Short mmCIF file of C-alpha atoms in Angstrom, two decimals:
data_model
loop_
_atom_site.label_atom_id
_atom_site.label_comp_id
_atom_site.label_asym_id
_atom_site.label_seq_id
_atom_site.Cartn_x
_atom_site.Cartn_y
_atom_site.Cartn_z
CA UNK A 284 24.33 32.37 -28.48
CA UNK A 285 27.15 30.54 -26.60
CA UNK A 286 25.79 32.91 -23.49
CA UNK A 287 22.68 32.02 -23.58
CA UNK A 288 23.53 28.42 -24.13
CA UNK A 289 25.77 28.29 -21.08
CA UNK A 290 23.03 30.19 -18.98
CA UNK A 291 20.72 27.40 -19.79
CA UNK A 292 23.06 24.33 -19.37
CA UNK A 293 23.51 26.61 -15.36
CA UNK A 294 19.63 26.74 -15.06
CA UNK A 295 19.47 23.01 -15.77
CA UNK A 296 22.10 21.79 -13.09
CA UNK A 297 20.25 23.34 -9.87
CA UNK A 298 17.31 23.09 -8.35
CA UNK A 299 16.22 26.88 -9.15
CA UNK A 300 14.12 26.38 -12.20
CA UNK A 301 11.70 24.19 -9.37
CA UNK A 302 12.18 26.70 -6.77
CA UNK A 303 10.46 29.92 -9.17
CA UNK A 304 8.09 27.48 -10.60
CA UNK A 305 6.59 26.20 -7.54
CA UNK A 306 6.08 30.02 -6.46
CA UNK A 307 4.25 31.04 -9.97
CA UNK A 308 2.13 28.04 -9.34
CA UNK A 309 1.40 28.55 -5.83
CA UNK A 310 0.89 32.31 -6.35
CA UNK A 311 -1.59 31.50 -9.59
CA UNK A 312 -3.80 29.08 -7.08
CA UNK A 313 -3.67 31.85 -4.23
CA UNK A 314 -4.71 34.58 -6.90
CA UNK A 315 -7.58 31.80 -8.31
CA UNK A 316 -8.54 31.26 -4.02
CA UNK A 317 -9.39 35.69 -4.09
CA UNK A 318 -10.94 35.34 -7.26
CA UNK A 319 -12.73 32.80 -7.85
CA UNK A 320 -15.05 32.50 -4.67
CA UNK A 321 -15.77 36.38 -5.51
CA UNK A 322 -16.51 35.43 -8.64
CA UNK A 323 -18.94 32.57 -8.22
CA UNK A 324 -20.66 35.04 -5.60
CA UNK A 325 -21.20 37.42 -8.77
CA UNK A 326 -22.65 34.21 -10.97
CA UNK A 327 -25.37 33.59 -8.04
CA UNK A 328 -23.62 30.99 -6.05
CA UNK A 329 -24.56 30.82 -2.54
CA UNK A 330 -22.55 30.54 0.96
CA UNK A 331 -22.58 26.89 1.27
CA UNK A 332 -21.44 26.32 -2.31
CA UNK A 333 -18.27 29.01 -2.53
CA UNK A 334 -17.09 27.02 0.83
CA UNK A 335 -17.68 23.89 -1.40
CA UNK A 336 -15.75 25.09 -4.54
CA UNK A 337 -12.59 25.23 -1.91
CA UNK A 338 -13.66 21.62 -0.24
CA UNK A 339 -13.65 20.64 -4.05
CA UNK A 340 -10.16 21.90 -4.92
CA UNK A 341 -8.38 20.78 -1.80
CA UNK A 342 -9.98 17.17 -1.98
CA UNK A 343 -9.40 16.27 -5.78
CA UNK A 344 -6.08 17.54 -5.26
CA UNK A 345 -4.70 15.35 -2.17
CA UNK A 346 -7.13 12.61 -3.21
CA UNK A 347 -5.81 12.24 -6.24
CA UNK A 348 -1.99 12.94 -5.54
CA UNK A 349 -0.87 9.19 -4.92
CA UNK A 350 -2.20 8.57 -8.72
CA UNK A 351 -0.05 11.31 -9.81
CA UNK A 352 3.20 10.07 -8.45
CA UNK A 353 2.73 7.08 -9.56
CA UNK A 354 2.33 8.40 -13.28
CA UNK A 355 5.70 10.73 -12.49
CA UNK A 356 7.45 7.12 -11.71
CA UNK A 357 6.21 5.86 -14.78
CA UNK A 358 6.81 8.53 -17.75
CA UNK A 359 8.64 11.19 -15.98
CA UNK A 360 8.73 14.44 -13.62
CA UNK A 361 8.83 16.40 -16.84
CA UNK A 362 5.63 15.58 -18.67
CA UNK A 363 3.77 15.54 -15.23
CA UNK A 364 4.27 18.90 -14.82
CA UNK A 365 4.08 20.61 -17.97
CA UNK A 366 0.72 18.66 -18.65
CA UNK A 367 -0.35 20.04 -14.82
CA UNK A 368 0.19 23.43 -15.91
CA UNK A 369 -1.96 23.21 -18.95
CA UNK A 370 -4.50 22.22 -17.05
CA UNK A 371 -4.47 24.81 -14.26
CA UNK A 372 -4.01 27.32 -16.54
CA UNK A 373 -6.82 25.98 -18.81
CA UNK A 374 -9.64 25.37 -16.00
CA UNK A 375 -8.74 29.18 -14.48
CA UNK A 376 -9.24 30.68 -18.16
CA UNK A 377 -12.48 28.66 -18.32
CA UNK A 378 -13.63 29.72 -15.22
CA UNK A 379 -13.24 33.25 -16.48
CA UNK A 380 -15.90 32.02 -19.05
CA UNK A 381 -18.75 30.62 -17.74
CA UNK A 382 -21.53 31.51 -15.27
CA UNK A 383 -22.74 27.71 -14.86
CA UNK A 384 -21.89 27.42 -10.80
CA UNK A 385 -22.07 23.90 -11.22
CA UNK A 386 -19.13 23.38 -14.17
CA UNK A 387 -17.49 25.99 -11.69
CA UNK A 388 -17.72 22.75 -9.61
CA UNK A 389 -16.09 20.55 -12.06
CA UNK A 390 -13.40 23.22 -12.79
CA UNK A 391 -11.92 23.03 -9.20
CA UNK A 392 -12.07 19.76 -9.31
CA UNK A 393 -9.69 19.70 -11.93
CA UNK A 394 -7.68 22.47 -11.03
CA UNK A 395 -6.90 20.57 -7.66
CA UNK A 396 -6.23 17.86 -9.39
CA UNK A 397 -3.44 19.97 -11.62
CA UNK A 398 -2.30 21.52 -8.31
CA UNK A 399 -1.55 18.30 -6.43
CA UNK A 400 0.09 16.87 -9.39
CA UNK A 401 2.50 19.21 -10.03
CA UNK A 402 3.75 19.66 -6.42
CA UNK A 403 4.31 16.03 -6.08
CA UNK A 404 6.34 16.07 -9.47
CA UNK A 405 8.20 18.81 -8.26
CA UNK A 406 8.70 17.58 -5.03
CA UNK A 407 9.94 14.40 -6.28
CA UNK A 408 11.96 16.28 -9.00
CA UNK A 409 13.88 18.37 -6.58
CA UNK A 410 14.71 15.02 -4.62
CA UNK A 411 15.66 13.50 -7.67
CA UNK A 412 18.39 16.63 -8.59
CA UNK A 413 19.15 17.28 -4.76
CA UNK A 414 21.73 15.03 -2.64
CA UNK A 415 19.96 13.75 0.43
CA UNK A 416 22.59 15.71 2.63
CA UNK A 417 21.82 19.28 1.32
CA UNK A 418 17.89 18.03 1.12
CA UNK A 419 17.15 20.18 4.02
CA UNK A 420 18.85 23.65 2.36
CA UNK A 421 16.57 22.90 -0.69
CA UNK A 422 13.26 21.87 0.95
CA UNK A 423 13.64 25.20 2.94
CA UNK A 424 14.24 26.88 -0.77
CA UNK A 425 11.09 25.09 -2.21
CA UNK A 426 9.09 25.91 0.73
CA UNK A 427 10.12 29.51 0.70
CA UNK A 428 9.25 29.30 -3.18
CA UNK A 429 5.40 28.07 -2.17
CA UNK A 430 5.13 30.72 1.02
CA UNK A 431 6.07 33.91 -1.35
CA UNK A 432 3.57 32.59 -3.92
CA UNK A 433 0.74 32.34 -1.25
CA UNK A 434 1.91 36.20 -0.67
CA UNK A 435 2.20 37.14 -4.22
CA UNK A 436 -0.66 36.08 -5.62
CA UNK A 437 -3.42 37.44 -3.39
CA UNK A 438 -1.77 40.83 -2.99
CA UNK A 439 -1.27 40.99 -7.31
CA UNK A 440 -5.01 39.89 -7.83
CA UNK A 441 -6.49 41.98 -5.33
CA UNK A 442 -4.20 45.43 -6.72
CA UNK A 443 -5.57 44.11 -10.38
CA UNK A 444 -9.14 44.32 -9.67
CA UNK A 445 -8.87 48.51 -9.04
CA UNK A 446 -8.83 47.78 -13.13
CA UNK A 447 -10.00 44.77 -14.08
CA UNK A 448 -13.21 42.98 -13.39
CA UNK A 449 -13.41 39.81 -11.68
CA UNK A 450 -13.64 37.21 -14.66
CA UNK A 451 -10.67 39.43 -16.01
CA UNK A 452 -8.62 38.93 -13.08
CA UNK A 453 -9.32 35.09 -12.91
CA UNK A 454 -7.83 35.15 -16.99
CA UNK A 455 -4.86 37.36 -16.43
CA UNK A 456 -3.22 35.87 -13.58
CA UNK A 457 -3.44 32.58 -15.29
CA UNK A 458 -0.73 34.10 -17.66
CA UNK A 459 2.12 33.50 -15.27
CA UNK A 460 1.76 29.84 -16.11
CA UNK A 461 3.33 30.16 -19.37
CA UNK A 462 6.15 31.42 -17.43
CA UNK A 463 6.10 28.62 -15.42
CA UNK A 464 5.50 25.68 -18.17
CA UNK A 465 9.31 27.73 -19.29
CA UNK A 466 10.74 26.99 -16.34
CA UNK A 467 9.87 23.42 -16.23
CA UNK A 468 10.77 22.52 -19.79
CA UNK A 469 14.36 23.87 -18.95
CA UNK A 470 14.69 22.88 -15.00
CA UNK A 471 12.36 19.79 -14.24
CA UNK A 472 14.50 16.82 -15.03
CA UNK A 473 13.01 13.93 -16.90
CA UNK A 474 13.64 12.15 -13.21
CA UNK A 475 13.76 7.98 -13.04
CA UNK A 476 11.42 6.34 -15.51
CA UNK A 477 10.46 3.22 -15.04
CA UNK A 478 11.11 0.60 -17.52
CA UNK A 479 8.27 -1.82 -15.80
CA UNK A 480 4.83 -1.06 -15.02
CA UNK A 481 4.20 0.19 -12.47
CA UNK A 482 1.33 -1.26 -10.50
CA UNK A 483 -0.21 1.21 -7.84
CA UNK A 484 -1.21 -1.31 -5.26
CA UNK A 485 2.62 -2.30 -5.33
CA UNK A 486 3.99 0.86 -4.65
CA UNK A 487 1.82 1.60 -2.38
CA UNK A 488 2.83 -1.46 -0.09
CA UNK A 489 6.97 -0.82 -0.71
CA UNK A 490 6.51 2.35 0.38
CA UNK A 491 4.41 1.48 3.78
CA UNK A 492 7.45 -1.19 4.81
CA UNK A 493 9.26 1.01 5.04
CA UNK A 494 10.85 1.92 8.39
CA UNK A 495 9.43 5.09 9.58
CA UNK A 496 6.83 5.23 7.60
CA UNK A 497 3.75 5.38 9.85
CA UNK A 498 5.64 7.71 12.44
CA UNK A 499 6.75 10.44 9.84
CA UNK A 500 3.04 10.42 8.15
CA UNK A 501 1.25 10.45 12.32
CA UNK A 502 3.79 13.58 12.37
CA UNK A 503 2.21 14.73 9.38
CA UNK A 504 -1.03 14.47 10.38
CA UNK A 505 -0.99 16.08 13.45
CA UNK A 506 1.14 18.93 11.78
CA UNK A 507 -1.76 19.78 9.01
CA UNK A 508 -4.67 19.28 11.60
CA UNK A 509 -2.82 22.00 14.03
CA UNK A 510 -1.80 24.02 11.27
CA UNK A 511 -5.21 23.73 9.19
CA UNK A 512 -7.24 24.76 11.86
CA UNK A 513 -4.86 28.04 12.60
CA UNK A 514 -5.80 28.74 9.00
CA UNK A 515 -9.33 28.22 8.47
CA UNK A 516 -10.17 30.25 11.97
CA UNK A 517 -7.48 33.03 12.63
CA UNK A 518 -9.20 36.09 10.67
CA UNK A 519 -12.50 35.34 12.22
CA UNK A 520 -10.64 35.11 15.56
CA UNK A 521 -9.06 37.90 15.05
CA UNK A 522 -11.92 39.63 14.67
CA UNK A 523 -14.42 38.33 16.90
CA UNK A 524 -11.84 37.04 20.08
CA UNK A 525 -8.77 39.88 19.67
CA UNK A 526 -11.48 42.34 18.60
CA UNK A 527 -8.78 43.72 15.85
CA UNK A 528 -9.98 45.52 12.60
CA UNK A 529 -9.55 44.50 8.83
CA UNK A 530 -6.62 46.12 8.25
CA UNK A 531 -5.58 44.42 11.56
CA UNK A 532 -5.90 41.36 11.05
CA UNK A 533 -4.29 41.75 7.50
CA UNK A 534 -1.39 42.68 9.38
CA UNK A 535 -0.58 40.07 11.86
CA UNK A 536 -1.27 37.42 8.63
CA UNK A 537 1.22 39.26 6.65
CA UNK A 538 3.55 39.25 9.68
CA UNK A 539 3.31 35.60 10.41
CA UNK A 540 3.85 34.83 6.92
CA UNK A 541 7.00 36.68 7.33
CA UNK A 542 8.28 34.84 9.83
CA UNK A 543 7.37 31.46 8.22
CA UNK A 544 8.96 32.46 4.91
CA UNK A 545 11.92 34.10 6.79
CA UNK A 546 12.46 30.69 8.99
CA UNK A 547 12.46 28.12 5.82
CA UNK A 548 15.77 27.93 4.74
CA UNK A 549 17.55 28.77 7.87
CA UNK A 550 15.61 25.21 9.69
CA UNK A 551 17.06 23.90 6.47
CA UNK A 552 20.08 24.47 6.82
CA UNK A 553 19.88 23.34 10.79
CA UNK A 554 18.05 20.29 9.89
CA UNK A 555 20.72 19.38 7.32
CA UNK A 556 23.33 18.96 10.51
CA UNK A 557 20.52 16.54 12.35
CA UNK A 558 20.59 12.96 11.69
CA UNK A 559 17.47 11.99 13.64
CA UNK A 560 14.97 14.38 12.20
CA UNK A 561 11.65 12.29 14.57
CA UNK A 562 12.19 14.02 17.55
CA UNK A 563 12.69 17.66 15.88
CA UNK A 564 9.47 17.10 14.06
CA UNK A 565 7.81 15.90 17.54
CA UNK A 566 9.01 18.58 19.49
CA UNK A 567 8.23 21.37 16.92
CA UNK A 568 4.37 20.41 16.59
CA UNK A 569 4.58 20.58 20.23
CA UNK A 570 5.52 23.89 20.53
CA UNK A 571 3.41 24.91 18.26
CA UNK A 572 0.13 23.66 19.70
CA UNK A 573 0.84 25.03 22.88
CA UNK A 574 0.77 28.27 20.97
CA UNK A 575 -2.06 27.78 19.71
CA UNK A 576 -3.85 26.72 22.73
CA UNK A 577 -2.27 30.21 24.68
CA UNK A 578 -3.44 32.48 21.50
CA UNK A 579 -7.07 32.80 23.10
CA UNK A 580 -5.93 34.05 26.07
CA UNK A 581 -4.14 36.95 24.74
CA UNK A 582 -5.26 40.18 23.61
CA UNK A 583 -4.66 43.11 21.33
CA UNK A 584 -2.52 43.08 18.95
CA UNK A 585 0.96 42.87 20.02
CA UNK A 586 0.81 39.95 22.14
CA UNK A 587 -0.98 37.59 19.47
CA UNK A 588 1.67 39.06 16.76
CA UNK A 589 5.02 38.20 19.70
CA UNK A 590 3.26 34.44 20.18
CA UNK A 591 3.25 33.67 16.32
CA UNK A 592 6.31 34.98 15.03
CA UNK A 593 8.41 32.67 18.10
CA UNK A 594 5.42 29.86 17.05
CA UNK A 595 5.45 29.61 13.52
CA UNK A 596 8.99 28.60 13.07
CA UNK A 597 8.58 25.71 14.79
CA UNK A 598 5.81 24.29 12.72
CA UNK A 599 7.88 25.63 9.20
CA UNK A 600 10.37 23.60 10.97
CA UNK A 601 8.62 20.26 11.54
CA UNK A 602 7.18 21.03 7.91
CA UNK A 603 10.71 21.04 6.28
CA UNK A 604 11.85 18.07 8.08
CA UNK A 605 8.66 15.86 7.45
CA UNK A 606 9.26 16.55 3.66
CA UNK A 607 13.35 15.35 3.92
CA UNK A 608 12.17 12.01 5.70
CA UNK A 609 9.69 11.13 2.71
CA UNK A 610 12.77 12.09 0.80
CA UNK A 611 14.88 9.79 2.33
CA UNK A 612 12.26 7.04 2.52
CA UNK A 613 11.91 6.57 -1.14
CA UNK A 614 14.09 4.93 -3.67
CA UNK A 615 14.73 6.50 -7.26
CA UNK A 616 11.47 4.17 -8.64
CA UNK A 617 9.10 5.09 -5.65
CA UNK A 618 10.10 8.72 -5.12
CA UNK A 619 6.72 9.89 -7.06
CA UNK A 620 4.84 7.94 -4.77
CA UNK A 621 6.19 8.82 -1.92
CA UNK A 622 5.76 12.40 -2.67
CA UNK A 623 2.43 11.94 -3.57
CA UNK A 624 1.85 9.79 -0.63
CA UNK A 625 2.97 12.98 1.80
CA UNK A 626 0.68 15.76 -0.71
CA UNK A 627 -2.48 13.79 0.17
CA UNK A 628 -2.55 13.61 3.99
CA UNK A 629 -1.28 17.17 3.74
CA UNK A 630 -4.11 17.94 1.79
CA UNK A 631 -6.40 15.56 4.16
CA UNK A 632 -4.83 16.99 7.60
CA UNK A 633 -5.27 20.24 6.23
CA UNK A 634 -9.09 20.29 5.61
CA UNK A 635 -9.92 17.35 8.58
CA UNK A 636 -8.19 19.60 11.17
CA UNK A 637 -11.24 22.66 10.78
CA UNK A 638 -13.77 19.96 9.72
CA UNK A 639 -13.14 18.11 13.18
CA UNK A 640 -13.15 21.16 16.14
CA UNK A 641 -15.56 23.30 14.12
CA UNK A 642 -18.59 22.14 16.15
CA UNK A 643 -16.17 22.86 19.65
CA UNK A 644 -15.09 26.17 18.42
CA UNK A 645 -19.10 26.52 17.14
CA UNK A 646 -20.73 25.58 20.71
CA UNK A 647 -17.81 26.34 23.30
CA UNK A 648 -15.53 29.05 21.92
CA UNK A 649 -12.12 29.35 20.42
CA UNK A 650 -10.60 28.53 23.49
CA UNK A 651 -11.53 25.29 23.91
CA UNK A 652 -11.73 24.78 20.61
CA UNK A 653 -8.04 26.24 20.25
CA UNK A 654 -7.24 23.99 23.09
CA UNK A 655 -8.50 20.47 22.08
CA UNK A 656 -6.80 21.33 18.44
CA UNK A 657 -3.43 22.13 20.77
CA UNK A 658 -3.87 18.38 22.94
CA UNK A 659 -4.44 16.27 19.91
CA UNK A 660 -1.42 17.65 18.00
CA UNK A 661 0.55 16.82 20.64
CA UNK A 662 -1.12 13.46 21.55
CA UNK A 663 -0.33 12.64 17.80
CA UNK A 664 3.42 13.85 17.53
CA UNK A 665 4.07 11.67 20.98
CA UNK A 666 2.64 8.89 19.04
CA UNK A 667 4.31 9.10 15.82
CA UNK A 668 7.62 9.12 18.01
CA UNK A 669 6.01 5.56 20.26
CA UNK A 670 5.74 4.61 15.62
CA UNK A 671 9.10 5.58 15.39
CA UNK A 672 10.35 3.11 18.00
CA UNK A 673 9.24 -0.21 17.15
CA UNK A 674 11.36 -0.25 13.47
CA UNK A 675 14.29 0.54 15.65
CA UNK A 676 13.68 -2.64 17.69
CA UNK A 677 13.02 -4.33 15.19
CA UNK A 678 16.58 -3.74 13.46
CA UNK A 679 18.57 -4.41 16.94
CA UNK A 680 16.26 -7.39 17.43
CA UNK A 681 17.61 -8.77 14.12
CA UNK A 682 21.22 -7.39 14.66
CA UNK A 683 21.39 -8.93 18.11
CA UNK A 684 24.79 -11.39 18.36
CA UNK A 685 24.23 -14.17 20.62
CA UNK A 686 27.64 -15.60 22.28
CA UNK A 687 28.40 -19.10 21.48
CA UNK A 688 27.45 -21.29 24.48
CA UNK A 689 30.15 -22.96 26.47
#
């Protein structure tokens, strides 16, 4: 008992407990992303509306994310997170359950809404148990935790369905959850709760005085856009521009997931040892567009797998470091917020970025498409570094000693 005692009171003073849970939740959502759209294809959904049941998801959870910190500022990382659980893991099961394509509908709305919740409670949680100086080392941890899930998941639903059927799969790999809700009853901390209310509009406008604000969220922006539309376009590029087969492409995505998941905690660690994170983040994005912008120009499949595994780094990099400097911006009262804050215009980045060159890559080809992605990822990292600038003259403008006159 004493054992088992002690092992607890260990699992409660790190940051591991987050770390596992983030990956079982991440790796629940990326088994519900196989199943589900294969499932409401089954029910009689069409095209249009599978690609909607995704829009659905991704929307109610960023949308809905600054609401959520907010409520983790108020009564606590904790509750936020074990009631987010429940709710993922109640709207999968459901979904298992019913052939109605239209409460499908209100099911991902709700699971987003579970999802985006509990990684801005976690987020803020780990900043809460985390010292700002080792916030890079963890972030890389956490983000590491979310990349294996998006592995994990996939590959465990896809293996299950060689015995289960498809509203079968979508129940079982729920189940993890419970492991999960575990995890965060022993490792979440409570976190800050406030003894006032806490009024959203309020928090909202602390949080944008901040200096830095703007430029890290720009940086965010462009990020998600550049990073979005890799996403939503590589297999079909794969396919139709590096003329590579299924097993192929499956390949160079499990490859370049390697090398993000590989690069995490090592650009932790790095970024840890950098005080001024703007320029990193700027530079990064940068390097990564132009990656993007050279992909379709290459051919085969060695060339396109040598570009992303130097490219993706550098994006997992700027990634990392955009998440420390929304750590660092918030105080213990806004931390929720500011967490939430950064999980909706990741959420928003993500889905505008293939929203806005779709029509380009539609009419004029991945290449130009590819390209005009590339340009306006680095048009918008310049400018969140021109953002960056003006709080620093602001504070030398108000730290400026004028000399007595004679």
């Amino acid at each position: 008992m004493t054992l088992i005692m002690k092992a607890l009171a260990r699992l409660r003073s790190g940051p591991l407990p987050i770390y596992v849970t983030v990956a079982i939740m991440f790796a629940v959502m990326a088994a519900r992303g196989l199943a589900l759209p294969l499932y409401a294809d089954q029910v009689g959904a069409n095209r249009a509306q599978i690609g909607l049941l995704f829009t659905v998801f991704t929307v109610a959870g960023g949308v809905l994310s600054i609401p959520a910190g907010v409520l983790s500022d108020r009564f606590g990382r904790r509750q936020l997170v074990l009631y987010s659980i429940l709710l993922a893991g109640v709207t999968q099961v459901a979904a298992a359950f019913t052939t109605n394509v239209a409460f499908l509908f209100v099911l991902q709305g709700v699971g987003g809404i579970a999802a985006g919740a509990t990684q801005t409670a976690l987020m803020a949680s780990l900043a809460d148990s985390v010292p700002i100086h080792r916030m890079g080392r963890a972030m890389g941890w956490f983000t590491l935790g979310m990349q294996t899930g998006f592995l994990v998941g996939p590959a465990v639903a896809g293996i299950l369905l060689r015995w289960l059927n498809l509203a079968e799969d979508l129940a079982l790999t729920a189940l993890p959850l419970v492991a999960a809700a575990a995890l965060a009853f022993i490792g979440v901390h409570k976190g800050h709760r406030s003894q006032e209310r806490v009024r959203f509009s309020a928090a909202i406008q602390a949080l944008v005085r901040r200096p830095g604000f703007y430029a890290v969220s720009i940086a965010l922006l462009a990020g998600t856009m550049v990073w979005g539309t890799y996403q939503a376009y590589i297999p079909i590029f794969g396919k139709r521009g590096l003329g590579l087969t299924g097993t192929e492409i499956g390949y160079l995505l499990a490859i370049q997931a390697l090398s993000n998941g590989l690069s995490r905690v090592p650009a932790g660690r790095l970024l840890d040892r950098i005080e001024s994170k703007g320029p990193v983040v700027a530079g990064s994005i940068a390097v990564f567009a132009l990656g993007i912008a050279l992909l379709p120009h290459l051919h085969g499949f060695w060339g396109p797998v040598v570009l992303l595994i130097v490219a993706v780094p550098f994006i997992a990099t700027a990634f990392i470091a955009i998440g420390i400097v929304f750590a660092q911006l918030a105080t213990a009262e806004s931390r929720g917020v500011a967490m939430g804050v950064y999980s909706t215009v990741l959420f928003v980045g993500l889905g505008l970025g293939p929203a806005v060159f779709a029509p380009l890559i539609q009419g004029q080809g991945f290449a130009a498409g590819f390209t005009a992605c590339a340009a306006t990822g680095i048009v918008l990292s310049g400018l969140s570094l021109v953002a960056r600038l003006e709080p620093v003259r602001r504070r030398l403008r108000e730290t400026v000693v004028f000399p007595p006159t004679p």
